[in-house]
mmCIF file of C-alpha atoms in Angstrom:
data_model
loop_
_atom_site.group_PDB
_atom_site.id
_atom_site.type_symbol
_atom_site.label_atom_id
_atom_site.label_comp_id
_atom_site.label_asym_id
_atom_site.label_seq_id
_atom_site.Cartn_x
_atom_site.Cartn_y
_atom_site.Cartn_z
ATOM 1 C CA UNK A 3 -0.770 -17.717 15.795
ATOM 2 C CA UNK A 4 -3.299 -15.195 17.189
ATOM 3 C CA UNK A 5 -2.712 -11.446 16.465
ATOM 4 C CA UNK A 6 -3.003 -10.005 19.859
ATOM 5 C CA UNK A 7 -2.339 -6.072 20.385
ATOM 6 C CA UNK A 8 -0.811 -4.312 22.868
ATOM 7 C CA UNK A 9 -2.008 -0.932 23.419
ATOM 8 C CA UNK A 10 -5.036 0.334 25.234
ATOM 9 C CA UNK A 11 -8.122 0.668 23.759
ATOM 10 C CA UNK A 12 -8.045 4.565 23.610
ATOM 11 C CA UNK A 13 -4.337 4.725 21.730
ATOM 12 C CA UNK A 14 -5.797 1.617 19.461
ATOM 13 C CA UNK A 15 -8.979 3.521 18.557
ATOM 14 C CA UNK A 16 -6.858 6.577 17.740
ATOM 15 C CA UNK A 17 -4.081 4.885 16.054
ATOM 16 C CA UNK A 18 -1.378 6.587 17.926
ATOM 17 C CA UNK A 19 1.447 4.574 19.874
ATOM 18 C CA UNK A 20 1.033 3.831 23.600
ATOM 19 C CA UNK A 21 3.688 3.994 25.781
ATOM 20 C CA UNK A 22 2.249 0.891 27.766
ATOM 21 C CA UNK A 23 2.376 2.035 31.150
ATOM 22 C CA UNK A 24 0.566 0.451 33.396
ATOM 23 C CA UNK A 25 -2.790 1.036 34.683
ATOM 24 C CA UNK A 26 -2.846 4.038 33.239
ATOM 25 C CA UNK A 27 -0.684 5.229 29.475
ATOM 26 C CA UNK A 28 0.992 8.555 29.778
ATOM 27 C CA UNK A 29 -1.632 9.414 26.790
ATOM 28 C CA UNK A 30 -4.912 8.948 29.008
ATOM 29 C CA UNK A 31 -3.330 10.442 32.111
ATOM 30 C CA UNK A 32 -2.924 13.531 30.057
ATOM 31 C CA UNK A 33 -6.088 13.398 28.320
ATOM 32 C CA UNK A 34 -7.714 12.510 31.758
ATOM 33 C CA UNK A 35 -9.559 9.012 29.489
ATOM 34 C CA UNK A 36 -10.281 5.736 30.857
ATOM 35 C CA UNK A 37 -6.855 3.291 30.172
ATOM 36 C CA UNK A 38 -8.047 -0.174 29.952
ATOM 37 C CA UNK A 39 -5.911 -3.051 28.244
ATOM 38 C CA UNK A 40 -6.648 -6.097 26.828
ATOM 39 C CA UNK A 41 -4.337 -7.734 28.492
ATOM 40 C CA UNK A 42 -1.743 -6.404 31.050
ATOM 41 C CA UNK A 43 1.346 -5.461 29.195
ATOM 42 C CA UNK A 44 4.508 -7.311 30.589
ATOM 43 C CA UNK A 45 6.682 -3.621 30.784
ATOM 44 C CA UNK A 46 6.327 -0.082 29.005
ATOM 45 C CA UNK A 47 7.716 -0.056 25.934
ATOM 46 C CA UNK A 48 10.009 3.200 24.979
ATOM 47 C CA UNK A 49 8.658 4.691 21.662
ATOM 48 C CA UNK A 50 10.703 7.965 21.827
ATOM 49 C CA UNK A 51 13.964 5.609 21.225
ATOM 50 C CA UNK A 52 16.282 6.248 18.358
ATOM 51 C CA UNK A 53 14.902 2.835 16.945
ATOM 52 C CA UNK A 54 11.344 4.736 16.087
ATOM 53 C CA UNK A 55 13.429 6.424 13.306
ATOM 54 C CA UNK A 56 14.700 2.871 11.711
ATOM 55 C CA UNK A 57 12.956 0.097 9.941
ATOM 56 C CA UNK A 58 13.609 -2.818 12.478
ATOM 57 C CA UNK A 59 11.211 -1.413 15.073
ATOM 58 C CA UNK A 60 9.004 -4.049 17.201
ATOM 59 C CA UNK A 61 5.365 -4.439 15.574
ATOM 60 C CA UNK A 62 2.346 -4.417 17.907
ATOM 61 C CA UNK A 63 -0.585 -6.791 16.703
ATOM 62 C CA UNK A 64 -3.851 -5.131 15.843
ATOM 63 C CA UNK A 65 -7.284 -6.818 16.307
ATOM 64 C CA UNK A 66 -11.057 -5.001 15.587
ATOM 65 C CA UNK A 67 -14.128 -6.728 14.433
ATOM 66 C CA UNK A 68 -14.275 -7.495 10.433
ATOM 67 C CA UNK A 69 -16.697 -7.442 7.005
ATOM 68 C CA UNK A 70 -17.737 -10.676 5.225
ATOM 69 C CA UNK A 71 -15.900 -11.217 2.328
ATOM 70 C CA UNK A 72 -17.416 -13.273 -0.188
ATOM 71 C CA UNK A 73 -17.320 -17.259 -0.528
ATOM 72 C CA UNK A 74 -15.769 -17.116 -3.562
ATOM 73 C CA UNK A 75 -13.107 -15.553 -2.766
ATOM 74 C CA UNK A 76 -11.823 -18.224 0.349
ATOM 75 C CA UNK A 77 -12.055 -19.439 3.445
ATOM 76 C CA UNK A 78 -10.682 -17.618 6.473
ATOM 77 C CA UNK A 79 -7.434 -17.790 8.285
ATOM 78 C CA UNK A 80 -4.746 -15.561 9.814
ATOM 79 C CA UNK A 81 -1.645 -13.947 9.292
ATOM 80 C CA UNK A 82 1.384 -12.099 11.458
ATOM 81 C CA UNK A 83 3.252 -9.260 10.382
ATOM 82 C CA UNK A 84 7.192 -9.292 10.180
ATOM 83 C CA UNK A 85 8.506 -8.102 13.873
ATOM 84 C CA UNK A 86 11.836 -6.308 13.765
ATOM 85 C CA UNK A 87 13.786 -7.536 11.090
ATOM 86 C CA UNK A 88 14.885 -4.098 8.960
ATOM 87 C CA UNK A 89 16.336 -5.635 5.943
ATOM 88 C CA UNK A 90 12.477 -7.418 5.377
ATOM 89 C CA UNK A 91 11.021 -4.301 6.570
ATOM 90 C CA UNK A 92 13.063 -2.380 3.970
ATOM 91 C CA UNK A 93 12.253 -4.501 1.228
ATOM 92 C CA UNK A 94 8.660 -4.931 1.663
ATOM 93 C CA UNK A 95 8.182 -0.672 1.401
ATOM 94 C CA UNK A 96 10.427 -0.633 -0.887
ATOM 95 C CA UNK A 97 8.643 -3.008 -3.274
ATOM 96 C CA UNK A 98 5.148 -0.991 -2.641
ATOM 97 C CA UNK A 99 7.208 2.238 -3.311
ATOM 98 C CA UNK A 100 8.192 0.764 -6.912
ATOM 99 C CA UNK A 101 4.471 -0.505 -7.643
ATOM 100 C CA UNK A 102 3.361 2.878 -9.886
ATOM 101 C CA UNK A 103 7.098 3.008 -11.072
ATOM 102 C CA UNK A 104 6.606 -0.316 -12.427
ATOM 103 C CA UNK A 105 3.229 0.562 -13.786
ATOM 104 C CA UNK A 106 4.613 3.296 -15.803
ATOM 105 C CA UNK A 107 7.260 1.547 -17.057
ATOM 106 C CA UNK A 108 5.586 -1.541 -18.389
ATOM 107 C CA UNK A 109 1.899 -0.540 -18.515
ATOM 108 C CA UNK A 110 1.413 -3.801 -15.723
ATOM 109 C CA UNK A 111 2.591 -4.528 -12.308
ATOM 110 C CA UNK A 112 2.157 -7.392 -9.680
ATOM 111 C CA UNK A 113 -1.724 -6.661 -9.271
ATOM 112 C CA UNK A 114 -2.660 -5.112 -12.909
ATOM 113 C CA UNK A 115 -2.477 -7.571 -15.818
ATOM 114 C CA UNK A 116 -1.686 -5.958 -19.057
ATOM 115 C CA UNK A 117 -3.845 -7.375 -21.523
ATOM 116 C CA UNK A 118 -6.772 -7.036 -19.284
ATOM 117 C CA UNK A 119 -9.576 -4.797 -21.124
ATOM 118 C CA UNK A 120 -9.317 -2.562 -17.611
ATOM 119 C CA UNK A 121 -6.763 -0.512 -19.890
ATOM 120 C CA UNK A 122 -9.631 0.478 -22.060
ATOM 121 C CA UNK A 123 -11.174 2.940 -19.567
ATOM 122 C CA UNK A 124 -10.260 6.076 -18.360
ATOM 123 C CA UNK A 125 -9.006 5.650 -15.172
ATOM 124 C CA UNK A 126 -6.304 3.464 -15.577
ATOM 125 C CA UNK A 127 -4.998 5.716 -18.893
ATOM 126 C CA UNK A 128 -4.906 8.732 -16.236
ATOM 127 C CA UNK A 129 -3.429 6.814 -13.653
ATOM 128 C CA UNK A 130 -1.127 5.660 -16.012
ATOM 129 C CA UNK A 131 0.111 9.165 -17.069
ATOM 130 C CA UNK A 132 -0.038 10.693 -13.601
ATOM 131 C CA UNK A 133 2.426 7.455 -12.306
ATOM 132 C CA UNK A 134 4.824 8.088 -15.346
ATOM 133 C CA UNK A 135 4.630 12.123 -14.580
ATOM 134 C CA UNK A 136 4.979 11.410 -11.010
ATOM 135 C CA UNK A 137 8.372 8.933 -11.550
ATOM 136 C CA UNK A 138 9.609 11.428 -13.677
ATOM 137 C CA UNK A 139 9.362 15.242 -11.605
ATOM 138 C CA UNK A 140 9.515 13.167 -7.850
ATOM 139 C CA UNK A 141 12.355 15.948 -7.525
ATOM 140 C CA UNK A 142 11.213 18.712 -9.317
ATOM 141 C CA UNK A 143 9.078 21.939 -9.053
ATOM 142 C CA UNK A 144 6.483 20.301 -11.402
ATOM 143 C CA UNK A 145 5.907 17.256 -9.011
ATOM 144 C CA UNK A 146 3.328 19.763 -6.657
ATOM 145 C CA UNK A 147 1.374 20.532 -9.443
ATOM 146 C CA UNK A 148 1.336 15.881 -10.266
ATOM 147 C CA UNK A 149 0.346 16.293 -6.914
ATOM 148 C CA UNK A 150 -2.736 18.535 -7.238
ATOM 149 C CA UNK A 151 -3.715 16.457 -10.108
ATOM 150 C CA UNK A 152 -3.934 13.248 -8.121
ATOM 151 C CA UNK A 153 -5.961 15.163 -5.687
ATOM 152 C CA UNK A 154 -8.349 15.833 -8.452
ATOM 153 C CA UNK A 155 -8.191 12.340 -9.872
ATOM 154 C CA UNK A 156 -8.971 10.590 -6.736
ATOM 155 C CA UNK A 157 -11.897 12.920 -5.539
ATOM 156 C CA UNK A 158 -13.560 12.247 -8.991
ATOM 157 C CA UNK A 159 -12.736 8.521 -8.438
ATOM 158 C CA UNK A 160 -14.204 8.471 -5.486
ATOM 159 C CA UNK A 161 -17.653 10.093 -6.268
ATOM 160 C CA UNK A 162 -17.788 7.542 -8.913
ATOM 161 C CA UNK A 163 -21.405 6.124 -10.241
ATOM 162 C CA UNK A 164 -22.206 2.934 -8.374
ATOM 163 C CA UNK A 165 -23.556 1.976 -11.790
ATOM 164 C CA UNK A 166 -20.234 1.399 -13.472
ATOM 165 C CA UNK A 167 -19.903 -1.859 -14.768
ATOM 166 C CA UNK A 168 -17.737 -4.768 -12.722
ATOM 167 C CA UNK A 169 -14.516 -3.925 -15.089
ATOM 168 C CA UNK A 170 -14.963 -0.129 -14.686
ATOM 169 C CA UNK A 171 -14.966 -0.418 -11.176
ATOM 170 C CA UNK A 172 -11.989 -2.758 -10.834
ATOM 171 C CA UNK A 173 -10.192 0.311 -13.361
ATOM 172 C CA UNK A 174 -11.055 2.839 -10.710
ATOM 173 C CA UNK A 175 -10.328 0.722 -8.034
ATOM 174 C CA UNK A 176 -6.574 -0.175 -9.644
ATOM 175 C CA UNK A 177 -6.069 3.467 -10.257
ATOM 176 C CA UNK A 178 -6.524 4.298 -6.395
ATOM 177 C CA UNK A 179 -4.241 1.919 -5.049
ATOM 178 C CA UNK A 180 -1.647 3.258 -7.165
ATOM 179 C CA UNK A 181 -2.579 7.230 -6.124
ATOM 180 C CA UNK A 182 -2.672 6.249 -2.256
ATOM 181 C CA UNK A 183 0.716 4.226 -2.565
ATOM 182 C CA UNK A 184 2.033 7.328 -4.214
ATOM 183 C CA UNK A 185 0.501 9.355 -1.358
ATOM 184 C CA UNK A 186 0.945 7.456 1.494
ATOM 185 C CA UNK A 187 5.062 5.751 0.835
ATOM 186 C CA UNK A 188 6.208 8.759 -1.269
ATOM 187 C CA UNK A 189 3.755 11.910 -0.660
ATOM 188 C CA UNK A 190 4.365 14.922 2.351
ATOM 189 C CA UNK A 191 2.100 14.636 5.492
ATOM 190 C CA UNK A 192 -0.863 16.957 3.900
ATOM 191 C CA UNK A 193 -0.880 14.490 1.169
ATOM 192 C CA UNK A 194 -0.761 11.465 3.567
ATOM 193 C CA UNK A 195 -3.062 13.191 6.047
ATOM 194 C CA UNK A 196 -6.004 12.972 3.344
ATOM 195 C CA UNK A 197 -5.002 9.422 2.242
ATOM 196 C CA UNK A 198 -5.508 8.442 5.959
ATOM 197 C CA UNK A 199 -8.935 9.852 5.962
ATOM 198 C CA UNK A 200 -10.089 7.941 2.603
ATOM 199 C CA UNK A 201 -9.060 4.591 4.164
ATOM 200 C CA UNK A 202 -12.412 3.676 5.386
ATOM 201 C CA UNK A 203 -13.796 4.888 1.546
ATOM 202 C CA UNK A 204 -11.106 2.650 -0.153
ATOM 203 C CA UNK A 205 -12.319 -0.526 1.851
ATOM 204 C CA UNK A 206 -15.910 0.208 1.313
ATOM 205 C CA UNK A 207 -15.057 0.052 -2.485
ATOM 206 C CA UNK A 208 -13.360 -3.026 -2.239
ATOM 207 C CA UNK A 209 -15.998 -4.943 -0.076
ATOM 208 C CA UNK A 210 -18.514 -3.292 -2.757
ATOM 209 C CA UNK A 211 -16.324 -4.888 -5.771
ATOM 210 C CA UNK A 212 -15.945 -8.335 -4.293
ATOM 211 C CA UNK A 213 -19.777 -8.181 -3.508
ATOM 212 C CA UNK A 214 -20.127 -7.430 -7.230
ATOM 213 C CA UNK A 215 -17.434 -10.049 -8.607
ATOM 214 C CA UNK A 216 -19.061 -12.814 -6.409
ATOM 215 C CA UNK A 217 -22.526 -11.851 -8.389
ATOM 216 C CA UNK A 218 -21.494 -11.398 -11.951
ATOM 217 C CA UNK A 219 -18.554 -13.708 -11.650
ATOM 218 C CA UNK A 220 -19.572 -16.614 -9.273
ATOM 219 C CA UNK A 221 -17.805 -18.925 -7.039
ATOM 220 C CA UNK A 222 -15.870 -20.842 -10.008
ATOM 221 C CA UNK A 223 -14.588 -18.834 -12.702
ATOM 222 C CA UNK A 224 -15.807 -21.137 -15.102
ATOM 223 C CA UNK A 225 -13.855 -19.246 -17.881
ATOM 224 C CA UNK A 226 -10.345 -18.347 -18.548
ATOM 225 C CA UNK A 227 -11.735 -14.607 -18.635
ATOM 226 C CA UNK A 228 -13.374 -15.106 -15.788
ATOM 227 C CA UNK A 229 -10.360 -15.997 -13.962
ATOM 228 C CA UNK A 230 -8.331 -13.386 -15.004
ATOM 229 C CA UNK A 231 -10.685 -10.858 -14.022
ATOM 230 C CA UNK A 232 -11.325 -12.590 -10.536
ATOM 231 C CA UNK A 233 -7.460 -12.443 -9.675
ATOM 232 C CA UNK A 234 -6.933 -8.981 -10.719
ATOM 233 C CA UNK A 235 -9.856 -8.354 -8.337
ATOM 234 C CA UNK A 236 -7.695 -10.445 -5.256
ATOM 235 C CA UNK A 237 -4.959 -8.938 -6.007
ATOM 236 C CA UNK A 238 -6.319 -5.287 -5.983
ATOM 237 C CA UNK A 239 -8.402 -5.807 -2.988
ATOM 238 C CA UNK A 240 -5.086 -7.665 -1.144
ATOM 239 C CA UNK A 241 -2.566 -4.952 -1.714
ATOM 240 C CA UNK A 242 -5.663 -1.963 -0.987
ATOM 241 C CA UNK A 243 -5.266 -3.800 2.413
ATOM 242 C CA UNK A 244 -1.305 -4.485 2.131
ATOM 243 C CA UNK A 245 -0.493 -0.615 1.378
ATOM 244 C CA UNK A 246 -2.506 0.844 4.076
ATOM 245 C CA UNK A 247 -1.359 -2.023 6.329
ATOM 246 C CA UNK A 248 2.571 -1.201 5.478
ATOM 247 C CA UNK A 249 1.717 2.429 6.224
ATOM 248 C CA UNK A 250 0.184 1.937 9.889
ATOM 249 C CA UNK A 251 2.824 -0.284 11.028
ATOM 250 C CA UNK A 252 5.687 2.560 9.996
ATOM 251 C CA UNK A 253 3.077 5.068 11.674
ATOM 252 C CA UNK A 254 1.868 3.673 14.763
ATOM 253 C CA UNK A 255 2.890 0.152 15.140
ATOM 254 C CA UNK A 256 0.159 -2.015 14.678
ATOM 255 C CA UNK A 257 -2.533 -2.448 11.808
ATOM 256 C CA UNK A 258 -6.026 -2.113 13.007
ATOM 257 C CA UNK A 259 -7.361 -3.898 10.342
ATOM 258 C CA UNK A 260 -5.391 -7.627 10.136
ATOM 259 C CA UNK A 261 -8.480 -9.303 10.860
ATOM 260 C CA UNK A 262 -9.907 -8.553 7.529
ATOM 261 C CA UNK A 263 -6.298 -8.652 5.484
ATOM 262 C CA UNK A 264 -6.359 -12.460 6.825
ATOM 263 C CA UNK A 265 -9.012 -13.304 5.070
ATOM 264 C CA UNK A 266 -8.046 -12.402 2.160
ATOM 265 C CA UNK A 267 -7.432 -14.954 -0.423
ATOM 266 C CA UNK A 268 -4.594 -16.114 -2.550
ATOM 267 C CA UNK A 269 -4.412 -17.877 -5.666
ATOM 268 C CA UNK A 270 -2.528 -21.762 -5.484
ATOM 269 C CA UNK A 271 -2.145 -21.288 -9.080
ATOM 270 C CA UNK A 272 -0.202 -18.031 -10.056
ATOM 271 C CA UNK A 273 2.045 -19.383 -12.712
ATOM 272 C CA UNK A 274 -1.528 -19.075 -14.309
ATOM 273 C CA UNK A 275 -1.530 -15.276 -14.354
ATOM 274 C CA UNK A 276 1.433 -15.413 -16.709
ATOM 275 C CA UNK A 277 0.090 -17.837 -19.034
ATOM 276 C CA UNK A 278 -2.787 -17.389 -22.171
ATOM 277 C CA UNK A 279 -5.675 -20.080 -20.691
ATOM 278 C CA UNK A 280 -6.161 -22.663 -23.328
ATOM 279 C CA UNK A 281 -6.054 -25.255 -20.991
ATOM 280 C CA UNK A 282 -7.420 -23.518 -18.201
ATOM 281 C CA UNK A 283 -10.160 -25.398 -16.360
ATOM 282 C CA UNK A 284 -11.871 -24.399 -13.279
ATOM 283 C CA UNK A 285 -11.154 -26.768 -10.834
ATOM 284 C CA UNK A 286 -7.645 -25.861 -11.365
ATOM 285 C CA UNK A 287 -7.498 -23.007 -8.863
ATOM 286 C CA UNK A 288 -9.274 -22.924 -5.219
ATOM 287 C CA UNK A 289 -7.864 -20.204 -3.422
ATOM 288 C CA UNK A 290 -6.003 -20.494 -0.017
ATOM 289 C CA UNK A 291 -6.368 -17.670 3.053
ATOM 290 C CA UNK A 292 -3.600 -15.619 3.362
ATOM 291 C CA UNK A 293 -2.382 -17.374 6.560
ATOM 292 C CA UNK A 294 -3.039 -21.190 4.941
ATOM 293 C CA UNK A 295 -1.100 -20.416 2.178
ATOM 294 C CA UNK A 296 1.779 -19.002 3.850
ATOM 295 C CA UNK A 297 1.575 -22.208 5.847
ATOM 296 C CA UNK A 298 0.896 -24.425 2.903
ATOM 297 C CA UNK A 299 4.040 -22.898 1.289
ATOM 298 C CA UNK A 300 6.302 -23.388 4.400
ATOM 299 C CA UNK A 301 5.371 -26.832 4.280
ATOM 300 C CA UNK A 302 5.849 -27.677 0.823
ATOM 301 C CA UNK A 303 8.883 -28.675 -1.744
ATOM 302 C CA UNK A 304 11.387 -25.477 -2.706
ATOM 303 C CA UNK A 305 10.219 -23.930 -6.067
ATOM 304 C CA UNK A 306 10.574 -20.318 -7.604
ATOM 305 C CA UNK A 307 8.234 -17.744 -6.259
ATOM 306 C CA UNK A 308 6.282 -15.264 -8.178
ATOM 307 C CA UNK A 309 6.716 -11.891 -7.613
ATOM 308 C CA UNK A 310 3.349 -11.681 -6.475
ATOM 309 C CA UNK A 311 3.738 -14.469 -3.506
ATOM 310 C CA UNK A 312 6.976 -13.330 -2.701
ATOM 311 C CA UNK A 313 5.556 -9.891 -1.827
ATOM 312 C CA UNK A 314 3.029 -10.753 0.656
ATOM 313 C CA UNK A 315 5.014 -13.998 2.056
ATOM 314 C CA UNK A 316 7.750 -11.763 3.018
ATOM 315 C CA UNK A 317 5.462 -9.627 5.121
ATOM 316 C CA UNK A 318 4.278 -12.809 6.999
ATOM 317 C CA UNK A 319 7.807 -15.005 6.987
ATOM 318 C CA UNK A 320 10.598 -12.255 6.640
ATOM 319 C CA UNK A 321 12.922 -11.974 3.745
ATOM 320 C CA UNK A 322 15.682 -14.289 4.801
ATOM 321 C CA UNK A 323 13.196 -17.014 5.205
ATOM 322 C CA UNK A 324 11.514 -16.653 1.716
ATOM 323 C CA UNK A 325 14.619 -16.551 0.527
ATOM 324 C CA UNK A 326 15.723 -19.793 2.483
ATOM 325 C CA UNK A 327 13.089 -21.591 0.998
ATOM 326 C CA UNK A 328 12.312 -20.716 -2.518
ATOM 327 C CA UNK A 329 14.882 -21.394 -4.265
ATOM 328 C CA UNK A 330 14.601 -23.666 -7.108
ATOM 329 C CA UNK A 331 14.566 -27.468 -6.074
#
């Protein structure tokens, strides 16, 4: 299914909702801007309704040009959002919202594999502290001054040396996602004001470390090693995307940016990310689009789902249907 949007080009460009009114939004009338649609809208939609405060809100479908991603990392292929069903709405941010939670509590989550040597460097030991600080004064004086420290933590992140080497950079990059969830799902508008403004930096530095892994790494991951580090890099890249995504949908209603989050890759092996590799051969894992894998899935026997797929199939299929289906056979 294509992902066509709705509003005009001036609301889309500015990320702010358009009331669809037709030829001309209330927005540009104001503003006195040219109103031009991609398509004429089949009646105004009514933003201002009580429904903008809930989680089963209609989704609009964003479309802009797109990056290359590198061959190693999949084909291409295309995805669509959940459209007004709260309860997968609900879960989905809910499950981002627990991702630094989770990190404190068990030094690993969904995208950040444990015994990975990315624990070694500095980044992820800060980010670490500052998600187990942050958990623990969300409701207290001290959490401004967590706050403050995250500021710090991703400025100096941010300047980082482009001379770091492939494992550093996934550290830094790991440490980010986990300071703008905390920002944008959890922080007050100054705090998701600046994450907003850093979203075109954060997708620079994942197009730079997928550039980098398709280099040092190559298309195959001939190694067990190799693989591991490879996934942690889809994952990271996939939910710098996903959290960004989850937060302009909430915002404005569409996601200006699903034509590169469908290209994104996913793993048809992720029982593998739980396992040690001594049998691990390479040909054991060619990674699927986001959209062919959600279809590949649909199509396929009932099994158990990892955490990991269930996350960003229930984005694309809605709860009740992953649910439907993955059960054990």
């Amino acid at each position: 299914m294509s992902l066509r949007r709705k509003s005009c080009e001036t609301c889309f460009r500015a990320k702010r909702k358009c009331d669809l009114e037709f030829p001309r939004c209330r927005r540009c009338q104001r503003t006195g801007k040219d109103c031009h649609y991609v398509r004429k809208p089949a009646a105004a939609t009514d933003f201002d309704s009580d429904d903008k405060n809930t989680e089963n809100a209609n989704y609009s479908r964003g479309g802009v040009c797109t990056p290359y991603l590198p061959s190693f990392l999949g084909p291409l292929g295309e995805i669509r959002p959940i459209i007004g069903q709260s309860r997968s709405w609900s879960w989905t941010v809910q499950q981002f919202k627990n991702l630094p939670a989770q990190f404190a509590n068990n030094l690993e989550n969904i995208f950040i594999r444990k015994d990975l040597r990315t624990m070694s460097y500095a980044a992820l030991r800060t980010a670490f502290a500052l998600c187990a600080a942050h958990t623990a004064t969300v409701d207290s004086k001290e959490s401004t001054s967590v706050r403050r420290v995250i500021d710090v933590e991703v400025a100096h992140l941010l300047a980082s040396s482009s001379n770091d080497t492939l494992l550093q950079d996934l550290a830094n990059l790991q440490a980010l996602v986990l300071y703008q969830i905390l920002r944008l799902l959890h922080g007050n508008i100054d705090e998701r004001i600046t994450a907003e403004r850093q979203e075109e930096v954060m997708q620079t530095l994942c197009t730079r470390l997928l550039t980098r892994a398709e280099s040092e790494i190559g298309p195959l991951q001939a190694t067990w090693e190799a693989w591991v580090v490879a996934e942690n890099i889809r994952r990271t890249v996939m939910l710098s995307y996903c959290v960004y995504c989850v937060y302009w949908l909430d915002q404005i209603g569409c996601c200006p940016f699903f034509p590169t989050l469908k290209e994104l890759p996913v793993s048809t092996r992720p029982e593998l990310w739980q396992s040690e590799g001594s049998s691990f051969l390479p040909q054991q894992d060619i990674p699927l689009t986001y959209e062919d894998f959600s279809m590949v899935w649909a199509a396929a026997p009932r099994r158990k789902l990892s955490p990991f797929e269930k996350m960003i199939l229930v984005p694309c299929k809605g709860l009740d249907q992953v649910e439907m289906y993955s059960s054990e056979a």
